[in-house]
């Protein structure tokens, strides 16, 4: 069977942007940019995302494209080309990033379930009559969340079932423009609120004392890796569907730019509204599930704001979650020759069943999130970079990255990818462990 490809370069970029834009842009970036001193955070962030993480992105894409396989097959090929004996080891090593991203998929779909539920709470105007913090204290972790989790699984199943160009590509072509459109709509509401200016100050007022704090740099680095979905499986499999003439450097520049834009837009929607109502600009789930509903209740036009907001977050999350399911689907199909239909069904049911105990127990959920994002994901990013730039080789890697029509990297890139990028990927893993999570 011939391998599927994206219809064109634009579709490839859009799918990658879809993967990159996710909860990280919304519930981490907006908070961090303020907490770490505005411009003091943006400077290291821009440096890291364009100068370091983008190398990882290009590496993963090029690795996939060079082998026309996802991580399992690609690792296997590279080890096999060194010595037939190492073939099995390569495949086993490639399974790590695929399993890592699939484990993230398992908890991400649970969060998508909550988001869908909150979307319905928003359009039905329910925030005004409920006790918001206690609802968020009891809904996740209870059996009431299971059916919403199931709905999230079905949405992903349907998209990935249709395959690369008819499923993932098409979904992103619809989702991404709507996502940006909705954010712009929300932006108008948010910035015209009384007191919104305090929020701007929080985002942009540089607090230069923070730029000398190591934590600012550490968090910016973690954010840069996480936001570009570096984990050794997602961008790798997306790259394996890219055409040879697609310029990887230019696709990377566009993906990173769009992703950055989305983060900034999200920050400009959320933070001014938080300040306009004197709330706390906290991070993570509390921001989405407590602070935003509180804003919705107080804001003129809150019903519309809340509905559009939660829908846009669902869109951002789904365009990422499909990119977490695809690596496992591709790997399973490639190894077993079982059809896409059966594979998608099997892996969806499996993800749902493994997720059930997490639906019911928030402390287990928290542990799962920590282990997968702190240890396994950065480990996946590191092994794939190491195998590509060191074992496959930096010179062949550069050749693959330069293959398309467009900008070409000089020889310096080989040194840079091998001796700067890979050690930084080691550092990201170490810092994740030391800080208990930086992505
Ligand atoms: N980039 C996504 C975000 O910022 O939310 C998260 C992510 C997606 C991480 C896909 C890893 C991945 F493979």
CSV table of C-alpha atoms and ligand atoms in Angstrom, one decimal:
chain,number,residue,atom,x,y,z
A,1,UNK,CA,0.0,0.0,0.0
A,2,UNK,CA,1.3,3.4,-0.9
A,3,UNK,CA,2.1,5.7,1.9
A,4,UNK,CA,-0.2,8.7,2.3
A,5,UNK,CA,1.1,12.2,2.0
A,6,UNK,CA,-0.2,15.7,2.8
A,7,UNK,CA,-1.9,17.3,-0.2
A,8,UNK,CA,0.6,20.2,-0.2
A,9,UNK,CA,3.1,22.1,2.0
A,10,UNK,CA,0.4,24.3,3.4
A,11,UNK,CA,-1.6,21.3,4.7
A,12,UNK,CA,1.6,20.0,6.3
A,13,UNK,CA,2.2,23.3,8.0
A,14,UNK,CA,-1.3,23.6,9.1
A,15,UNK,CA,-1.4,20.1,10.7
A,16,UNK,CA,1.9,20.8,12.5
A,17,UNK,CA,0.6,24.2,13.7
A,18,UNK,CA,-2.5,22.3,14.9
A,19,UNK,CA,-0.3,20.0,16.9
A,20,UNK,CA,1.8,22.7,18.3
A,21,UNK,CA,-1.1,24.9,19.4
A,22,UNK,CA,-2.6,23.2,22.4
A,23,UNK,CA,-3.3,23.6,26.1
A,24,UNK,CA,0.3,24.6,26.6
A,25,UNK,CA,-0.3,27.8,24.7
A,26,UNK,CA,-3.4,28.6,26.6
A,27,UNK,CA,-3.0,27.5,30.2
A,28,UNK,CA,0.8,27.9,30.6
A,29,UNK,CA,2.1,30.6,28.2
A,30,UNK,CA,-0.3,33.3,29.2
A,31,UNK,CA,0.5,32.9,32.9
A,32,UNK,CA,4.2,32.4,32.5
A,33,UNK,CA,4.8,35.4,30.4
A,34,UNK,CA,3.4,37.5,33.2
A,35,UNK,CA,4.8,35.6,36.1
A,36,UNK,CA,8.3,35.7,34.7
A,37,UNK,CA,8.5,39.4,34.0
A,38,UNK,CA,6.8,40.0,30.5
A,39,UNK,CA,9.6,40.9,28.1
A,40,UNK,CA,12.0,39.1,30.5
A,41,UNK,CA,10.3,35.9,29.6
A,42,UNK,CA,9.7,36.7,25.9
A,43,UNK,CA,13.4,37.2,25.2
A,44,UNK,CA,14.5,33.7,26.3
A,45,UNK,CA,11.4,32.2,24.9
A,46,UNK,CA,11.9,33.6,21.5
A,47,UNK,CA,15.6,32.7,21.6
A,48,UNK,CA,14.8,29.1,22.6
A,49,UNK,CA,11.8,28.5,20.4
A,50,UNK,CA,13.4,29.9,17.2
A,51,UNK,CA,17.0,29.1,17.9
A,52,UNK,CA,16.8,25.7,19.7
A,53,UNK,CA,13.5,24.0,19.7
A,54,UNK,CA,13.0,24.7,15.9
A,55,UNK,CA,16.1,22.5,15.3
A,56,UNK,CA,14.4,19.7,17.1
A,57,UNK,CA,11.3,20.3,15.0
A,58,UNK,CA,13.2,20.2,11.7
A,59,UNK,CA,15.1,17.1,13.0
A,60,UNK,CA,11.9,15.2,13.8
A,61,UNK,CA,10.3,16.1,10.5
A,62,UNK,CA,13.4,15.2,8.5
A,63,UNK,CA,13.9,12.0,10.4
A,64,UNK,CA,10.4,10.8,9.5
A,65,UNK,CA,10.7,12.0,5.9
A,66,UNK,CA,14.1,10.3,5.3
A,67,UNK,CA,12.7,7.0,6.4
A,68,UNK,CA,9.1,7.4,5.3
A,69,UNK,CA,8.1,5.8,8.6
A,70,UNK,CA,7.0,6.8,12.1
A,71,UNK,CA,9.4,6.5,15.0
A,72,UNK,CA,9.4,2.7,15.4
A,73,UNK,CA,10.1,2.0,11.7
A,74,UNK,CA,12.5,4.9,11.4
A,75,UNK,CA,14.6,3.9,14.4
A,76,UNK,CA,14.6,0.4,13.2
A,77,UNK,CA,15.9,1.3,9.8
A,78,UNK,CA,18.7,3.5,11.1
A,79,UNK,CA,19.9,0.8,13.5
A,80,UNK,CA,19.6,-1.9,10.8
A,81,UNK,CA,21.7,0.1,8.4
A,82,UNK,CA,24.5,0.0,11.0
A,83,UNK,CA,24.1,-3.7,11.7
A,84,UNK,CA,21.3,-6.1,11.0
A,85,UNK,CA,21.6,-7.4,14.6
A,86,UNK,CA,20.5,-4.0,16.0
A,87,UNK,CA,17.3,-3.9,14.1
A,88,UNK,CA,15.1,-5.1,17.0
A,89,UNK,CA,16.8,-2.8,19.4
A,90,UNK,CA,16.1,0.1,17.1
A,91,UNK,CA,12.4,-0.8,16.9
A,92,UNK,CA,12.1,-1.1,20.7
A,93,UNK,CA,13.8,2.2,21.2
A,94,UNK,CA,11.4,3.8,18.7
A,95,UNK,CA,8.5,2.4,20.6
A,96,UNK,CA,9.4,4.6,23.6
A,97,UNK,CA,8.4,8.0,22.1
A,98,UNK,CA,5.4,6.5,20.5
A,99,UNK,CA,4.2,5.0,23.8
A,100,UNK,CA,5.1,8.3,25.5
A,101,UNK,CA,2.9,10.4,23.3
A,102,UNK,CA,0.1,7.8,23.4
A,103,UNK,CA,0.2,8.1,27.2
A,104,UNK,CA,-0.2,11.8,26.9
A,105,UNK,CA,-3.1,11.2,24.5
A,106,UNK,CA,-4.7,9.2,27.3
A,107,UNK,CA,-4.9,12.1,29.7
A,108,UNK,CA,-5.3,14.8,27.1
A,109,UNK,CA,-8.6,13.3,26.0
A,110,UNK,CA,-9.8,13.3,29.6
A,111,UNK,CA,-9.1,17.1,29.7
A,112,UNK,CA,-10.9,17.5,26.4
A,113,UNK,CA,-13.9,15.8,27.9
A,114,UNK,CA,-14.0,18.4,30.7
A,115,UNK,CA,-13.6,21.2,28.1
A,116,UNK,CA,-16.5,19.9,26.1
A,117,UNK,CA,-18.6,19.7,29.2
A,118,UNK,CA,-17.6,23.3,30.1
A,119,UNK,CA,-18.5,24.4,26.6
A,120,UNK,CA,-22.0,23.1,27.2
A,121,UNK,CA,-22.2,24.7,30.6
A,122,UNK,CA,-21.2,28.0,28.9
A,123,UNK,CA,-23.8,27.9,26.2
A,124,UNK,CA,-26.5,26.9,28.5
A,125,UNK,CA,-25.7,29.8,30.8
A,126,UNK,CA,-25.1,27.4,33.7
A,127,UNK,CA,-22.0,29.2,35.2
A,128,UNK,CA,-24.3,31.8,36.7
A,129,UNK,CA,-26.2,29.3,38.8
A,130,UNK,CA,-23.5,26.9,39.9
A,131,UNK,CA,-20.8,27.0,42.6
A,132,UNK,CA,-17.9,27.2,40.2
A,133,UNK,CA,-14.9,26.1,42.5
A,134,UNK,CA,-16.9,23.3,44.1
A,135,UNK,CA,-18.1,22.1,40.8
A,136,UNK,CA,-14.5,21.9,39.5
A,137,UNK,CA,-13.6,20.2,42.8
A,138,UNK,CA,-16.1,17.4,42.2
A,139,UNK,CA,-16.7,16.9,38.4
A,140,UNK,CA,-13.2,15.7,37.4
A,141,UNK,CA,-12.5,12.6,39.4
A,142,UNK,CA,-16.1,11.5,39.3
A,143,UNK,CA,-18.1,9.1,37.1
A,144,UNK,CA,-19.9,12.1,35.6
A,145,UNK,CA,-16.8,12.9,33.5
A,146,UNK,CA,-16.7,9.4,31.8
A,147,UNK,CA,-19.3,10.1,29.1
A,148,UNK,CA,-17.5,13.4,28.2
A,149,UNK,CA,-14.2,11.5,28.1
A,150,UNK,CA,-15.9,9.1,25.7
A,151,UNK,CA,-17.1,11.9,23.5
A,152,UNK,CA,-13.5,13.2,23.2
A,153,UNK,CA,-12.3,9.7,22.3
A,154,UNK,CA,-15.0,9.5,19.6
A,155,UNK,CA,-14.1,12.8,18.0
A,156,UNK,CA,-10.4,11.8,17.7
A,157,UNK,CA,-11.4,8.3,16.5
A,158,UNK,CA,-13.5,9.8,13.7
A,159,UNK,CA,-10.8,12.2,12.5
A,160,UNK,CA,-7.9,9.8,12.6
A,161,UNK,CA,-10.0,7.0,11.0
A,162,UNK,CA,-10.2,9.0,7.8
A,163,UNK,CA,-6.4,9.1,7.6
A,164,UNK,CA,-3.8,11.7,6.8
A,165,UNK,CA,-5.2,13.8,4.0
A,166,UNK,CA,-8.9,13.1,4.4
A,167,UNK,CA,-8.9,13.1,8.2
A,168,UNK,CA,-6.1,15.0,10.0
A,169,UNK,CA,-5.4,17.5,7.2
A,170,UNK,CA,-9.1,18.2,6.6
A,171,UNK,CA,-9.9,18.6,10.3
A,172,UNK,CA,-7.0,21.1,10.7
A,173,UNK,CA,-8.1,23.1,7.6
A,174,UNK,CA,-11.5,23.6,9.3
A,175,UNK,CA,-10.3,23.9,12.9
A,176,UNK,CA,-7.3,26.2,12.6
A,177,UNK,CA,-8.9,29.2,10.7
A,178,UNK,CA,-11.9,29.0,13.1
A,179,UNK,CA,-9.6,28.9,16.1
A,180,UNK,CA,-7.7,32.0,15.0
A,181,UNK,CA,-11.0,33.7,14.0
A,182,UNK,CA,-12.5,33.0,17.4
A,183,UNK,CA,-9.5,34.2,19.3
A,184,UNK,CA,-9.6,37.5,17.4
A,185,UNK,CA,-13.3,37.9,18.3
A,186,UNK,CA,-12.5,37.2,21.9
A,187,UNK,CA,-9.6,39.7,21.8
A,188,UNK,CA,-12.0,42.5,20.9
A,189,UNK,CA,-14.2,41.8,23.9
A,190,UNK,CA,-11.3,41.3,26.3
A,191,UNK,CA,-9.3,44.4,25.4
A,192,UNK,CA,-12.3,46.7,25.6
A,193,UNK,CA,-13.1,45.9,29.2
A,194,UNK,CA,-12.6,48.5,31.8
A,195,UNK,CA,-9.3,47.7,33.6
A,196,UNK,CA,-8.0,45.6,30.8
A,197,UNK,CA,-4.9,47.8,30.7
A,198,UNK,CA,-3.6,46.4,33.9
A,199,UNK,CA,-3.5,43.1,32.1
A,200,UNK,CA,-1.4,44.6,29.3
A,201,UNK,CA,1.0,45.9,31.8
A,202,UNK,CA,1.2,42.5,33.4
A,203,UNK,CA,2.1,40.8,30.1
A,204,UNK,CA,4.4,43.4,28.6
A,205,UNK,CA,5.9,45.6,31.4
A,206,UNK,CA,9.4,44.2,31.5
A,207,UNK,CA,10.5,43.3,35.0
A,208,UNK,CA,14.1,43.1,34.2
A,209,UNK,CA,15.0,41.6,37.6
A,210,UNK,CA,13.5,38.4,36.3
A,211,UNK,CA,15.8,38.1,33.4
A,212,UNK,CA,18.7,37.2,35.6
A,213,UNK,CA,16.7,34.5,37.4
A,214,UNK,CA,17.6,31.1,36.2
A,215,UNK,CA,14.0,29.9,36.6
A,216,UNK,CA,12.8,32.3,33.9
A,217,UNK,CA,15.2,30.7,31.4
A,218,UNK,CA,14.4,27.2,32.5
A,219,UNK,CA,10.7,27.7,32.1
A,220,UNK,CA,11.1,29.4,28.7
A,221,UNK,CA,13.2,26.4,27.6
A,222,UNK,CA,10.7,23.8,28.8
A,223,UNK,CA,7.9,25.8,27.2
A,224,UNK,CA,9.7,26.0,23.8
A,225,UNK,CA,10.1,22.2,23.7
A,226,UNK,CA,6.6,21.4,24.8
A,227,UNK,CA,4.9,23.9,22.6
A,228,UNK,CA,6.5,22.5,19.4
A,229,UNK,CA,5.3,19.0,20.4
A,230,UNK,CA,8.9,17.7,20.6
A,231,UNK,CA,8.7,14.1,21.9
A,232,UNK,CA,10.2,12.1,19.1
A,233,UNK,CA,6.9,10.7,17.6
A,234,UNK,CA,4.4,13.4,16.6
A,235,UNK,CA,6.4,15.7,14.4
A,236,UNK,CA,8.3,12.7,13.2
A,237,UNK,CA,5.3,10.9,11.9
A,238,UNK,CA,3.9,14.2,10.4
A,239,UNK,CA,7.2,14.7,8.6
A,240,UNK,CA,7.0,11.2,7.2
A,241,UNK,CA,3.9,12.3,5.2
A,242,UNK,CA,5.6,15.4,3.8
A,243,UNK,CA,6.7,15.6,0.2
A,244,UNK,CA,10.4,15.7,-0.7
A,245,UNK,CA,10.0,19.2,-2.3
A,246,UNK,CA,8.6,20.7,0.9
A,247,UNK,CA,11.2,23.0,2.4
A,248,UNK,CA,11.6,22.0,6.0
A,249,UNK,CA,13.4,25.2,7.1
A,250,UNK,CA,10.7,27.4,5.7
A,251,UNK,CA,7.9,25.1,7.1
A,252,UNK,CA,9.6,25.4,10.5
A,253,UNK,CA,9.7,29.1,10.4
A,254,UNK,CA,6.1,29.3,9.6
A,255,UNK,CA,5.0,26.8,12.1
A,256,UNK,CA,6.9,28.4,14.9
A,257,UNK,CA,5.6,31.9,14.0
A,258,UNK,CA,2.0,30.8,13.9
A,259,UNK,CA,2.4,29.0,17.1
A,260,UNK,CA,3.9,32.0,18.8
A,261,UNK,CA,1.1,34.2,17.5
A,262,UNK,CA,-1.5,31.9,18.9
A,263,UNK,CA,0.2,32.0,22.3
A,264,UNK,CA,0.3,35.8,22.3
A,265,UNK,CA,-3.3,36.0,21.2
A,266,UNK,CA,-4.4,33.6,23.9
A,267,UNK,CA,-2.5,35.7,26.5
A,268,UNK,CA,-4.1,38.9,25.2
A,269,UNK,CA,-7.6,37.3,25.5
A,270,UNK,CA,-7.1,35.8,28.9
A,271,UNK,CA,-4.9,38.2,31.0
A,272,UNK,CA,-6.7,41.5,30.4
A,273,UNK,CA,-10.0,39.9,31.3
A,274,UNK,CA,-8.5,38.4,34.4
A,275,UNK,CA,-7.3,41.8,35.5
A,276,UNK,CA,-10.5,43.6,34.5
A,277,UNK,CA,-12.3,41.5,37.2
A,278,UNK,CA,-9.5,41.6,39.8
A,279,UNK,CA,-8.9,37.8,39.6
A,280,UNK,CA,-5.7,35.9,40.0
A,281,UNK,CA,-3.7,35.1,36.8
A,282,UNK,CA,-3.0,31.5,37.9
A,283,UNK,CA,-1.8,28.7,35.7
A,284,UNK,CA,-3.1,25.4,34.6
A,285,UNK,CA,-6.6,23.9,35.0
A,286,UNK,CA,-7.7,26.5,37.6
A,287,UNK,CA,-7.3,29.2,35.0
A,288,UNK,CA,-9.6,27.5,32.5
A,289,UNK,CA,-12.1,25.9,34.8
A,290,UNK,CA,-12.5,28.4,37.6
A,291,UNK,CA,-11.2,31.8,36.6
A,292,UNK,CA,-12.7,31.9,33.1
A,293,UNK,CA,-16.2,30.9,34.3
A,294,UNK,CA,-15.9,33.6,37.0
A,295,UNK,CA,-15.1,36.1,34.2
A,296,UNK,CA,-18.0,34.9,32.1
A,297,UNK,CA,-20.4,35.6,35.0
A,298,UNK,CA,-19.3,39.1,35.5
A,299,UNK,CA,-18.6,40.2,31.9
A,300,UNK,CA,-21.2,42.0,29.7
A,301,UNK,CA,-21.6,39.5,26.8
A,302,UNK,CA,-20.2,36.8,29.0
A,303,UNK,CA,-22.5,34.0,27.5
A,304,UNK,CA,-21.0,34.5,24.1
A,305,UNK,CA,-17.5,35.0,25.4
A,306,UNK,CA,-17.7,31.8,27.4
A,307,UNK,CA,-19.1,29.7,24.6
A,308,UNK,CA,-16.7,30.9,22.0
A,309,UNK,CA,-13.8,30.6,24.5
A,310,UNK,CA,-14.4,27.0,25.4
A,311,UNK,CA,-15.1,26.0,21.8
A,312,UNK,CA,-11.8,27.6,20.8
A,313,UNK,CA,-9.9,25.7,23.5
A,314,UNK,CA,-11.6,22.4,22.5
A,315,UNK,CA,-10.4,23.1,18.9
A,316,UNK,CA,-6.9,23.8,20.0
A,317,UNK,CA,-6.8,20.7,22.1
A,318,UNK,CA,-8.3,18.4,19.5
A,319,UNK,CA,-5.9,19.5,16.8
A,320,UNK,CA,-3.1,18.5,19.2
A,321,UNK,CA,-4.7,15.2,20.4
A,322,UNK,CA,-5.1,13.8,16.9
A,323,UNK,CA,-1.4,14.3,16.5
A,324,UNK,CA,-0.9,12.2,19.6
A,325,UNK,CA,-3.0,9.3,18.4
A,326,UNK,CA,-1.5,9.2,14.9
A,327,UNK,CA,2.0,8.0,15.9
A,328,UNK,CA,0.6,4.9,17.6
A,329,UNK,CA,-1.8,4.2,14.8
A,330,UNK,CA,0.9,4.5,12.2
A,331,UNK,CA,3.3,2.3,14.2
A,332,UNK,CA,0.7,-0.4,14.9
A,333,UNK,CA,-0.4,-0.5,11.2
A,334,UNK,CA,3.1,-0.6,10.0
A,335,UNK,CA,4.1,-3.5,12.2
A,336,UNK,CA,1.0,-5.6,12.1
A,337,UNK,CA,-0.4,-4.7,8.6
A,338,UNK,CA,-3.8,-4.5,10.2
A,339,UNK,CA,-6.1,-1.9,8.6
A,340,UNK,CA,-6.4,1.7,9.7
A,341,UNK,CA,-10.0,1.2,10.7
A,342,UNK,CA,-9.3,-1.7,13.0
A,343,UNK,CA,-6.2,-0.1,14.4
A,344,UNK,CA,-7.9,3.2,15.2
A,345,UNK,CA,-10.8,1.4,16.9
A,346,UNK,CA,-8.5,-0.8,18.9
A,347,UNK,CA,-6.2,2.1,20.1
A,348,UNK,CA,-9.2,4.3,20.9
A,349,UNK,CA,-10.9,1.7,23.0
A,350,UNK,CA,-7.6,1.0,24.7
A,351,UNK,CA,-7.0,4.6,25.5
A,352,UNK,CA,-10.5,5.0,26.9
A,353,UNK,CA,-10.2,1.9,29.1
A,354,UNK,CA,-6.7,2.9,30.4
A,355,UNK,CA,-8.1,6.4,31.1
A,356,UNK,CA,-11.1,5.1,33.1
A,357,UNK,CA,-9.2,4.9,36.4
A,358,UNK,CA,-7.8,8.3,35.8
A,359,UNK,CA,-11.4,9.6,35.3
A,360,UNK,CA,-12.2,8.5,38.7
A,361,UNK,CA,-9.2,9.4,40.7
A,362,UNK,CA,-7.6,12.8,40.5
A,363,UNK,CA,-4.4,11.9,42.4
A,364,UNK,CA,-3.8,9.0,40.0
A,365,UNK,CA,-4.5,11.5,37.1
A,366,UNK,CA,-1.9,13.9,38.5
A,367,UNK,CA,0.7,11.2,38.8
A,368,UNK,CA,0.0,10.1,35.2
A,369,UNK,CA,0.4,13.6,33.9
A,370,UNK,CA,3.6,14.1,35.8
A,371,UNK,CA,5.3,10.9,34.7
A,372,UNK,CA,4.4,11.3,31.1
A,373,UNK,CA,5.2,15.0,30.7
A,374,UNK,CA,8.2,15.2,33.1
A,375,UNK,CA,10.1,12.1,32.2
A,376,UNK,CA,8.8,10.3,29.1
A,377,UNK,CA,8.1,13.1,26.7
A,378,UNK,CA,11.5,14.8,27.1
A,379,UNK,CA,13.2,11.5,27.0
A,380,UNK,CA,11.5,10.8,23.6
A,381,UNK,CA,12.6,14.2,22.3
A,382,UNK,CA,16.1,13.4,23.3
A,383,UNK,CA,16.4,9.9,21.9
A,384,UNK,CA,15.0,10.8,18.6
A,385,UNK,CA,17.4,13.8,18.3
A,386,UNK,CA,20.3,11.6,19.3
A,387,UNK,CA,19.5,8.8,16.9
A,388,UNK,CA,19.0,11.3,14.0
A,389,UNK,CA,21.9,13.7,14.5
A,390,UNK,CA,24.4,11.3,16.0
A,391,UNK,CA,23.6,7.8,14.6
A,392,UNK,CA,22.0,8.6,11.3
A,393,UNK,CA,24.5,11.3,11.2
A,394,UNK,CA,24.5,15.1,11.2
A,395,UNK,CA,25.7,15.5,7.6
A,396,UNK,CA,22.9,13.2,6.2
A,397,UNK,CA,20.5,14.9,8.6
A,398,UNK,CA,21.4,18.3,7.1
A,399,UNK,CA,21.0,17.0,3.6
A,400,UNK,CA,17.5,15.8,4.4
A,401,UNK,CA,16.6,19.1,6.0
A,402,UNK,CA,17.9,21.0,3.0
A,403,UNK,CA,16.2,18.7,0.4
A,404,UNK,CA,13.2,20.8,-0.4
A,405,UNK,CA,12.9,24.0,-2.5
A,406,UNK,CA,14.1,26.9,-0.5
A,407,UNK,CA,16.5,28.0,2.2
A,408,UNK,CA,19.5,25.7,2.8
A,409,UNK,CA,21.6,25.4,6.0
A,410,UNK,CA,25.4,25.6,5.7
A,411,UNK,CA,27.8,23.1,7.2
A,412,UNK,CA,27.7,24.9,10.5
A,413,UNK,CA,24.3,23.4,11.1
A,414,UNK,CA,25.9,20.0,11.5
A,415,UNK,CA,28.0,21.1,14.5
A,416,UNK,CA,25.1,23.1,15.9
A,417,UNK,CA,22.6,20.2,15.8
A,418,UNK,CA,25.0,17.6,17.1
A,419,UNK,CA,26.9,19.6,19.8
A,420,UNK,CA,24.4,22.3,20.8
A,421,UNK,CA,20.9,20.9,20.2
A,422,UNK,CA,21.4,17.4,21.5
A,423,UNK,CA,23.1,18.5,24.7
A,424,UNK,CA,20.3,21.0,25.2
A,425,UNK,CA,17.8,18.2,24.8
A,426,UNK,CA,19.7,16.3,27.6
A,427,UNK,CA,19.5,19.5,29.7
A,428,UNK,CA,15.7,19.7,29.1
A,429,UNK,CA,15.3,16.2,30.5
A,430,UNK,CA,17.5,16.9,33.5
A,431,UNK,CA,15.7,20.2,34.3
A,432,UNK,CA,12.3,18.6,33.9
A,433,UNK,CA,13.3,16.1,36.5
A,434,UNK,CA,15.0,18.6,38.8
A,435,UNK,CA,12.0,21.1,38.7
A,436,UNK,CA,9.3,18.4,38.6
A,437,UNK,CA,8.2,19.7,35.2
A,438,UNK,CA,9.0,22.7,33.0
A,439,UNK,CA,7.0,22.0,29.9
B,1,LIG,N1,2.2,21.2,21.7
B,1,LIG,C1,1.1,20.9,22.6
B,1,LIG,C2,0.7,22.0,23.5
B,1,LIG,O1,1.5,23.0,23.6
B,1,LIG,O2,-0.3,21.9,24.2
B,1,LIG,C3,1.3,19.7,23.4
B,1,LIG,C4,1.9,18.4,22.7
B,1,LIG,C5,1.3,18.0,21.5
B,1,LIG,C6,3.0,17.8,23.2
B,1,LIG,C7,1.7,16.8,20.9
B,1,LIG,C8,3.5,16.7,22.5
B,1,LIG,C9,2.9,16.2,21.4
B,1,LIG,F1,3.4,15.2,20.8
